Short mmCIF file of C-alpha atoms and ligand atoms in Angstrom, two decimals:
data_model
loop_
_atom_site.label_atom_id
_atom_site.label_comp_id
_atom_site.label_asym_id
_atom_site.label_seq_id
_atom_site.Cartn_x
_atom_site.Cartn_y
_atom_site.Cartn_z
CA UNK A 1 0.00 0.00 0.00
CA UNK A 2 1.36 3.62 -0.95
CA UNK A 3 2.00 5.70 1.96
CA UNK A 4 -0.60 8.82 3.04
CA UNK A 5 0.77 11.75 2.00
CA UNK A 6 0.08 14.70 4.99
CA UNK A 7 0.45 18.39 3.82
CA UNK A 8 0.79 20.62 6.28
CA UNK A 9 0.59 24.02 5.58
CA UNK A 10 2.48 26.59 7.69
CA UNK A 11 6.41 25.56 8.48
CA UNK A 12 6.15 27.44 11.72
CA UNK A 13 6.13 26.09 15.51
CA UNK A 14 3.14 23.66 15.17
CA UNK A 15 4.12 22.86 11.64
CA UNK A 16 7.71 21.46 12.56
CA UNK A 17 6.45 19.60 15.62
CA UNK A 18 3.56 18.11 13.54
CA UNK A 19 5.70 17.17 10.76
CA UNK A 20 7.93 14.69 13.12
CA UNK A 21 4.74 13.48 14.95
CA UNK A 22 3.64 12.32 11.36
CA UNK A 23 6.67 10.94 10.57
CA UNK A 24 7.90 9.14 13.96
CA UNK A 25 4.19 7.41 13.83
CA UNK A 26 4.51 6.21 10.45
CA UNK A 27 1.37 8.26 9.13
CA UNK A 28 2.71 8.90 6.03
CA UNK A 29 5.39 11.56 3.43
CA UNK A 30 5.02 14.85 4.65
CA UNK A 31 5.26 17.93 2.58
CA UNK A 32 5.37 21.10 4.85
CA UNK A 33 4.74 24.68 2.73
CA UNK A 34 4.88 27.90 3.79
CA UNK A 35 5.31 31.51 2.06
CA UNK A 36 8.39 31.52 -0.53
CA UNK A 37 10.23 33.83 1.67
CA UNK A 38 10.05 31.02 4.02
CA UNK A 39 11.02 28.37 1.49
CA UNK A 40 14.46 28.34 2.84
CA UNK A 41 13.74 27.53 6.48
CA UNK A 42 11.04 24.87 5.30
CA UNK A 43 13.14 23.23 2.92
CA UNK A 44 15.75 23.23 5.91
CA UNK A 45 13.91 22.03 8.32
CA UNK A 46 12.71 19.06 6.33
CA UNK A 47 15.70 17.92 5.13
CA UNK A 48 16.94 18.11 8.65
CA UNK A 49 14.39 15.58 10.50
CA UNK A 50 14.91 13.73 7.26
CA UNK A 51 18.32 13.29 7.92
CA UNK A 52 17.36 12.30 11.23
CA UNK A 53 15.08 9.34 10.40
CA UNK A 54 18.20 6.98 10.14
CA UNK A 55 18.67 7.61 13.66
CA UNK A 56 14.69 6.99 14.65
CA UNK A 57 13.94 4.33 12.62
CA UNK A 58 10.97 5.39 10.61
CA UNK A 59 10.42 5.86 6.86
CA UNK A 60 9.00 9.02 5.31
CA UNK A 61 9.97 11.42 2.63
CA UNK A 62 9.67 14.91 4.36
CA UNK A 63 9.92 17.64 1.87
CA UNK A 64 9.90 21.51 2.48
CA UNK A 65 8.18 23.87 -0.56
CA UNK A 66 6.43 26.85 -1.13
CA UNK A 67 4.69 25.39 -4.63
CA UNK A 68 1.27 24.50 -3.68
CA UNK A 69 1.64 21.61 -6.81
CA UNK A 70 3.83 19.69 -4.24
CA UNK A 71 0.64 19.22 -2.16
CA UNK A 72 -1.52 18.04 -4.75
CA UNK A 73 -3.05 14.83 -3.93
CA UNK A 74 -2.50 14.58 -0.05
CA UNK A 75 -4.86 12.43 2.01
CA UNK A 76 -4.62 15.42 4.77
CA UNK A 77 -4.12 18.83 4.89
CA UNK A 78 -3.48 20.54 8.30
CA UNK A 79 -3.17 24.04 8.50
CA UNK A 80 -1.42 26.64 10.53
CA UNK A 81 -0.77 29.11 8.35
CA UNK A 82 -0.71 32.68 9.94
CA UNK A 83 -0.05 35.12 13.16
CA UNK A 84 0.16 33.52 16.45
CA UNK A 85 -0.89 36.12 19.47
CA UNK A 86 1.57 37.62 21.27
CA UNK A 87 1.42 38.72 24.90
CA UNK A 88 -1.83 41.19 25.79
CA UNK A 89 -3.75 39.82 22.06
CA UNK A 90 -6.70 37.68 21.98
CA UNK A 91 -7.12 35.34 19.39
CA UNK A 92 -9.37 37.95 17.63
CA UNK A 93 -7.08 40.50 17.29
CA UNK A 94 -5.64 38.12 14.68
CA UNK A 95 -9.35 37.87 12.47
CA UNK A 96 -7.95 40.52 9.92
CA UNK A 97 -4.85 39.04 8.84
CA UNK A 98 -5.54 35.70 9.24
CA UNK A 99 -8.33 35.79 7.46
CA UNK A 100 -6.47 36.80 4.48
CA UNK A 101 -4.34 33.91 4.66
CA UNK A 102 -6.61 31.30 5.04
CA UNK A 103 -8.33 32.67 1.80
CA UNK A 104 -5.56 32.13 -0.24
CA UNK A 105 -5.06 29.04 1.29
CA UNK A 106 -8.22 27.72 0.84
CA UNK A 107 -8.19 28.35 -2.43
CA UNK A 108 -5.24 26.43 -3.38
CA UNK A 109 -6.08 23.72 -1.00
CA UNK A 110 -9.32 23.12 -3.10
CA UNK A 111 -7.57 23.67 -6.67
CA UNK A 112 -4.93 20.67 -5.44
CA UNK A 113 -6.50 18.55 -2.79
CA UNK A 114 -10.33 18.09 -2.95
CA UNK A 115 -10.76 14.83 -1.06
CA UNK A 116 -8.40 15.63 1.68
CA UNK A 117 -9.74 15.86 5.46
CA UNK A 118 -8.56 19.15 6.33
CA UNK A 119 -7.76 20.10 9.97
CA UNK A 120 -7.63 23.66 10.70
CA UNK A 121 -5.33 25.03 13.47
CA UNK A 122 -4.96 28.92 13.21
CA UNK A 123 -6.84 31.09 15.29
CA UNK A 124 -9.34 32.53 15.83
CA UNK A 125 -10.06 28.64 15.42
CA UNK A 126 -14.07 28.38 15.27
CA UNK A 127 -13.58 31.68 12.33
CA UNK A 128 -11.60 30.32 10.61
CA UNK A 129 -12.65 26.85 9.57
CA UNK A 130 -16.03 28.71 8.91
CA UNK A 131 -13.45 30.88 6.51
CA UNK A 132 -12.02 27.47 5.28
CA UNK A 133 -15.47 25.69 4.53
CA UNK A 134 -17.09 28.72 2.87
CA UNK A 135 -14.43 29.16 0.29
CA UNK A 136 -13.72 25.41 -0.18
CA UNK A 137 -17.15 24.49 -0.11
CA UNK A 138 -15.79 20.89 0.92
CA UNK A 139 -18.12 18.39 2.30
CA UNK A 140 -18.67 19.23 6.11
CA UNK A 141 -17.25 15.59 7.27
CA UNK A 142 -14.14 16.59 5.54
CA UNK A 143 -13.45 19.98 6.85
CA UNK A 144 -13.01 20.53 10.46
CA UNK A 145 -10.76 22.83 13.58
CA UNK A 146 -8.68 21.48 15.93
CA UNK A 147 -9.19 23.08 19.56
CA UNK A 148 -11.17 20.99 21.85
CA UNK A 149 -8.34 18.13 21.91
CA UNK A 150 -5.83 20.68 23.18
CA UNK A 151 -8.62 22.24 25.63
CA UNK A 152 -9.41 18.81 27.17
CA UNK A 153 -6.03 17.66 27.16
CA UNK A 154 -5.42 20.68 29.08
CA UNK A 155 -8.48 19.99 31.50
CA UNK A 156 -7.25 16.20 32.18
CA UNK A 157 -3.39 17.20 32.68
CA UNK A 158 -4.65 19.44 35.12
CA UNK A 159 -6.62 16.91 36.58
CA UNK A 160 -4.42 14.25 36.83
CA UNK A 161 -1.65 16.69 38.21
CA UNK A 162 -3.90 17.48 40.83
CA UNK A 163 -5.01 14.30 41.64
CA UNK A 164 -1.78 12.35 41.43
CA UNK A 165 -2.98 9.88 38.53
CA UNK A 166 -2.52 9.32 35.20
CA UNK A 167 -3.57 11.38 32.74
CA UNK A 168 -4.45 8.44 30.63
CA UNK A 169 -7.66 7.48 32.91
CA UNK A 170 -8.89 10.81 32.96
CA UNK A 171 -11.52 11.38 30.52
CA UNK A 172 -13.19 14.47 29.66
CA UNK A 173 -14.43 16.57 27.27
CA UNK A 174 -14.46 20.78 26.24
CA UNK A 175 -16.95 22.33 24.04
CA UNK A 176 -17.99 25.50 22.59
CA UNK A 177 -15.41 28.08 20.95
CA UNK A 178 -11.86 28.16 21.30
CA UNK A 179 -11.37 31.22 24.06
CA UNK A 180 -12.10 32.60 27.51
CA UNK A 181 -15.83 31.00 27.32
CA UNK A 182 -14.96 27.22 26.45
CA UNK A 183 -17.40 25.31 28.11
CA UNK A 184 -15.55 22.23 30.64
CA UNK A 185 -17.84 19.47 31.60
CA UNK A 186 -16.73 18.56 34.49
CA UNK A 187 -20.01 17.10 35.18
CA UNK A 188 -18.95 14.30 32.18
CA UNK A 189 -15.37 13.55 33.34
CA UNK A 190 -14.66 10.54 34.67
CA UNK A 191 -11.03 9.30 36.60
CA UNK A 192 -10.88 5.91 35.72
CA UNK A 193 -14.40 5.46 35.20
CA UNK A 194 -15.48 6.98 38.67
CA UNK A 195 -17.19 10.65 38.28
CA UNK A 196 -14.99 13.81 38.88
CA UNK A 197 -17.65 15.02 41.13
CA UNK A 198 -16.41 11.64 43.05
CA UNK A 199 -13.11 12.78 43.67
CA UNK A 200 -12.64 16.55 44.03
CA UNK A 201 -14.30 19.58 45.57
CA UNK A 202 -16.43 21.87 43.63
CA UNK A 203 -14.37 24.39 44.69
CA UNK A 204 -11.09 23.02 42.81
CA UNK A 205 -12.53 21.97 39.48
CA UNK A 206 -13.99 25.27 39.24
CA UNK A 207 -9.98 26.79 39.70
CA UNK A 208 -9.09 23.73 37.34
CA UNK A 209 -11.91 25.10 34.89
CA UNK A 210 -10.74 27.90 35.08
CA UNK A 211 -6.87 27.36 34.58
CA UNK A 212 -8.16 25.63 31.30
CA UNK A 213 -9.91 28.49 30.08
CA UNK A 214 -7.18 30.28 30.44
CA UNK A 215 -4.55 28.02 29.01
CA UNK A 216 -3.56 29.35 26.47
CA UNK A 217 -2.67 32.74 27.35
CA UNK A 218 -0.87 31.08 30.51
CA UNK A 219 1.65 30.10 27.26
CA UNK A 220 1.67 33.19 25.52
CA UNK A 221 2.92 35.62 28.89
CA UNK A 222 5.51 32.61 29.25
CA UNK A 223 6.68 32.45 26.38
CA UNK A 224 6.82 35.99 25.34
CA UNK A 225 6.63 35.65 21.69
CA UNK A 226 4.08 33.21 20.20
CA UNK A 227 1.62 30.78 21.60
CA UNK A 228 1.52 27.08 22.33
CA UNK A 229 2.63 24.51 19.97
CA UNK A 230 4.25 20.98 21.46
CA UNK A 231 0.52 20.19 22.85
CA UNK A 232 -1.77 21.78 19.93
CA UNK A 233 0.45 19.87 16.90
CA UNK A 234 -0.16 16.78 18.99
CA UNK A 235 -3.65 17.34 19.33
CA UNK A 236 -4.20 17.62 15.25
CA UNK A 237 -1.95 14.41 15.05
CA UNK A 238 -4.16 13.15 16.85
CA UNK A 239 -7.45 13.68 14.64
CA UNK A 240 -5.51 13.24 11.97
CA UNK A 241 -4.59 9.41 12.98
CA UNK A 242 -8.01 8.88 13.78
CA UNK A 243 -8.85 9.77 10.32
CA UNK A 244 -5.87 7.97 8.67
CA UNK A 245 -6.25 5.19 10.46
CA UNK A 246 -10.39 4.75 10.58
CA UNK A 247 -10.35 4.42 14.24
CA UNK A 248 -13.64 6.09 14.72
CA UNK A 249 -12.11 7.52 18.54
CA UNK A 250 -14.21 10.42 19.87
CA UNK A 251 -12.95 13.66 20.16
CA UNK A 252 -14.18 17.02 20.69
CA UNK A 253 -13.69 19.04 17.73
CA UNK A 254 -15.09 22.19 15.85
CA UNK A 255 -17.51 21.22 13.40
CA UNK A 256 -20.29 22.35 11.65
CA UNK A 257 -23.31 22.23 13.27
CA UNK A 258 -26.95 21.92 11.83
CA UNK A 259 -28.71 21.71 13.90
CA UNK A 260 -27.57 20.29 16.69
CA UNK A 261 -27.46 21.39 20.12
CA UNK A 262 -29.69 23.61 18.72
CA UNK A 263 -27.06 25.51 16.85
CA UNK A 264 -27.34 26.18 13.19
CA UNK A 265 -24.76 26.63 10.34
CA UNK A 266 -21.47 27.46 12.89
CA UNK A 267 -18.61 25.49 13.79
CA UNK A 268 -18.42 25.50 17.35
CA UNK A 269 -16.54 22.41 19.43
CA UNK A 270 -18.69 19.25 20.18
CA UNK A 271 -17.89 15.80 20.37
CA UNK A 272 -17.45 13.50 17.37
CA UNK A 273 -16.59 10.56 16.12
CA UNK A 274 -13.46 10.44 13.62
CA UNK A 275 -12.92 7.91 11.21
CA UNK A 276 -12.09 7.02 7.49
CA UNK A 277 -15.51 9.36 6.60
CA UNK A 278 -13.98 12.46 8.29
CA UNK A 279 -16.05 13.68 11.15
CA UNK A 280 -18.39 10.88 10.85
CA UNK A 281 -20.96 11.55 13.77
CA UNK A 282 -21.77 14.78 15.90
CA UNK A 283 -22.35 13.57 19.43
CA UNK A 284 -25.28 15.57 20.91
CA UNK A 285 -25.09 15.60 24.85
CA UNK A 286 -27.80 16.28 27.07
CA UNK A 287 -26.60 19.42 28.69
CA UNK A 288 -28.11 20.51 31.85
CA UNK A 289 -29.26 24.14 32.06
CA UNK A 290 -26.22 25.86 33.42
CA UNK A 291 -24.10 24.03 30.50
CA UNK A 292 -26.27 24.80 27.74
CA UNK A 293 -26.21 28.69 29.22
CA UNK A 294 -22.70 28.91 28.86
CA UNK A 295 -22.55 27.03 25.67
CA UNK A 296 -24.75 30.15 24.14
CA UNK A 297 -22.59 32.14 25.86
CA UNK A 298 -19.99 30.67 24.21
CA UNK A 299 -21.85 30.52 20.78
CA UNK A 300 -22.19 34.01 20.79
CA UNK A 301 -18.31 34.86 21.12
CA UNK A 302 -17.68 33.32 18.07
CA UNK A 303 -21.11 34.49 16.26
CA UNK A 304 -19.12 38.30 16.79
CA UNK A 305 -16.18 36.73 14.72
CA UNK A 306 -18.17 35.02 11.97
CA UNK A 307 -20.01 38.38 11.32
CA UNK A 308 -16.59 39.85 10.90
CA UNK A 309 -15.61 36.88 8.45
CA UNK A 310 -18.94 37.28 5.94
CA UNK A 311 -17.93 40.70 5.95
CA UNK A 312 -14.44 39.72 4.39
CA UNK A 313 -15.61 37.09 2.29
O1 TXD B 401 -5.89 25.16 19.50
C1 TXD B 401 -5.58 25.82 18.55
N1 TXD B 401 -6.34 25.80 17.48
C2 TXD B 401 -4.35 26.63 18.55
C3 TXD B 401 -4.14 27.56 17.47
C4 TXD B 401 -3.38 26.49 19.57
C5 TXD B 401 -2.20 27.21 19.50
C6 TXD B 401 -1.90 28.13 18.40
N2 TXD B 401 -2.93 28.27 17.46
C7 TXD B 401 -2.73 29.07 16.25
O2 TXD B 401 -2.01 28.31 15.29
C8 TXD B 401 -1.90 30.33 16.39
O3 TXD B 401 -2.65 31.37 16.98
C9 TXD B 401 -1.56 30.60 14.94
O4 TXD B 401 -2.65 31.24 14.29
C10 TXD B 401 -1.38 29.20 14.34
C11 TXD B 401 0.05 28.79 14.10
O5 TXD B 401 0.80 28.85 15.28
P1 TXD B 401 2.40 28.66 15.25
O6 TXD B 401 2.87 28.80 16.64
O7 TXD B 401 2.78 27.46 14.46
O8 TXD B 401 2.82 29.99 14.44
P2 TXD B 401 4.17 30.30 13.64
O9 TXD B 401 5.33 29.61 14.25
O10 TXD B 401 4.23 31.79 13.44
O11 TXD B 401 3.91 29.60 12.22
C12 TXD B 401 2.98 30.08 11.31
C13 TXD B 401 3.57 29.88 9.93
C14 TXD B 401 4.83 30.76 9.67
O12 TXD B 401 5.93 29.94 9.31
C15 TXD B 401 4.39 31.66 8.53
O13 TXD B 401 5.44 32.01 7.63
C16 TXD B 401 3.33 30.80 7.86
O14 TXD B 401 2.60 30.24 8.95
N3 TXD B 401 2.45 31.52 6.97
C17 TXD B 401 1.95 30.99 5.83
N4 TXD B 401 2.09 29.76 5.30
C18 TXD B 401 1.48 29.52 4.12
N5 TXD B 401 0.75 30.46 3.47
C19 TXD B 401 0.58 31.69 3.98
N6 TXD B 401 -0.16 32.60 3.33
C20 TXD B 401 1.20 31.99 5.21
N7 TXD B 401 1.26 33.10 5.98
C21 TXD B 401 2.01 32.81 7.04
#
């Protein structure tokens, strides 16, 4: 069988983590393309963790371009293309210009690759994969964001930390948008099958909630100049195996809803089921009142971004 062939589409932080991700678990070639002033440092950093596959004893061709015929084809296109914040911006200060990119990107990604499941990564996340699907016009199994991975994986680290467990039996899932109103259920986690509720205090998974919420700028004053990127590329390898590899796991993602949870025509993070068909199943949760309140509350965050998207395209 012919390997996969993963494009990924932005050489940056995530890009260069994701790209030896794909290659150390044997998903498949990976191109990685970014801007030609940028050919260089993809081309560079290609051939370097191809150079280094001797060493980790995996087989891939990794190839750096900025020719968006060297993408044509792939089984996957994940995309990071654009600004990451920097300390005191929200994710929406970064609408204008990243809006713009993904455009052109979109573009090209449906000229070369129209059956590929395409994750999207930049931010603002639920905006822009809204951006993506209106310009692609893809099918809507095929076209979704990556956030609510890296929000629960966030909520269970936290978890686990506190607790003094492993992070693999905590299970849990994070819906709604990608910012400050992210919804935690901590209602629906479980520590090795036994509830949360169970095992902590109200008054801690509220400060866990909240540290989870607030995740991601955590990262950015930390850092100093850019945003996360060791735990968000592993969180689109992640969908991306599930794809790649059919195994139908359920993770929370941001896809397009019609419908349900009573939403209509926005991608906004809910559970789903990922598989060879793309996002195969939406999940619909009964949500008690206070979750569905802050899921609108949520909703309507990224409603304020999507008006500023139809407005640009
Ligand atoms: O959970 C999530 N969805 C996220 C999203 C978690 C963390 C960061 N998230 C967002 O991902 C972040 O706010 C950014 O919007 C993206 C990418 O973050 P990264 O840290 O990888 O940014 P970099 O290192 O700046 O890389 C971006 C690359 C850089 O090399 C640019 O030259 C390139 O994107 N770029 C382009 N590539 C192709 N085509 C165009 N037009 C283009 N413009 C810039």
């Amino acid at each position: 069988m012919a390997r996969k062939k993963i494009a990924l589409i932005g050489g940056g932080q995530i890009g260069g983590i994701m790209a030896l991700l794909t290659a150390q678990k044997q998903l498949g070639d990976v191109v990685m393309l970014d801007i030609p002033e940028m050919e260089g440092m993809v081309k560079g950093k290609m051939l370097d963790m191809a150079e280094g596959t001797a060493v980790g004893g995996y087989d891939a061709n990794m190839t750096g371009t900025s020719n968006y015929a060297d993408i044509e084809g792939a089984d996957v296109v994940i995309i990071t293309a654009g600004l990451p914040r920097k300390p005191g911006m929200t994710r929406d200060d970064l609408l204008d210009i990243n809006v713009k990119i993904i455009t052109n990107v979109a573009n090209q990604v449906k000229k070369y690759c129209p059956n590929a499941f395409c994750i999207i990564v930049t931010n603002p996340l639920d905006s822009m994969v809204y951006a993506f699907r209106k310009i692609t016009g893809f099918s809507k199994n095929m076209v979704c964001g990556m956030a609510g991975v890296l929000d629960s994986s966030r909520f269970r680290s936290f978890i686990a930390m506190e607790l003094n467990v492993s992070v693999e039996d905590v299970a849990a899932t994070v819906l709604g948008g990608h910012g400050p109103t992210m919804v935690p259920l901590p209602r629906l986690t479980t520590v090795g099958g036994i509830p949360l509720t169970e095992l902590m205090d109200a008054e801690t998974i509220e400060a866990i909630s909240k540290r989870t919420r607030a995740a991601g700028t955590e990262i950015v004053k930390l850092l100093g100049n850019g945003s996360a990127f060791f735990s968000p590329a592993a969180s689109a390898i992640e969908m991306a195996n599930s794809y790649l590899l059919d195994k139908k796991r359920v993770l929370p993602v941001a896809a397009l809803l019609e419908g349900e949870y009573g939403i209509n025509n926005y991608y906004l993070g809910v559970p789903a089921v990922i598989g060879a068909g793309g996002v195969e199943k939406i999940i619909e949760v009964k949500l008690n009142d206070d979750e569905q309140a802050l899921l609108q509350v949520s909703l309507d965050a990224v409603k304020g971004a999507i008006v500023d998207v139809d407005e640009r395209i």
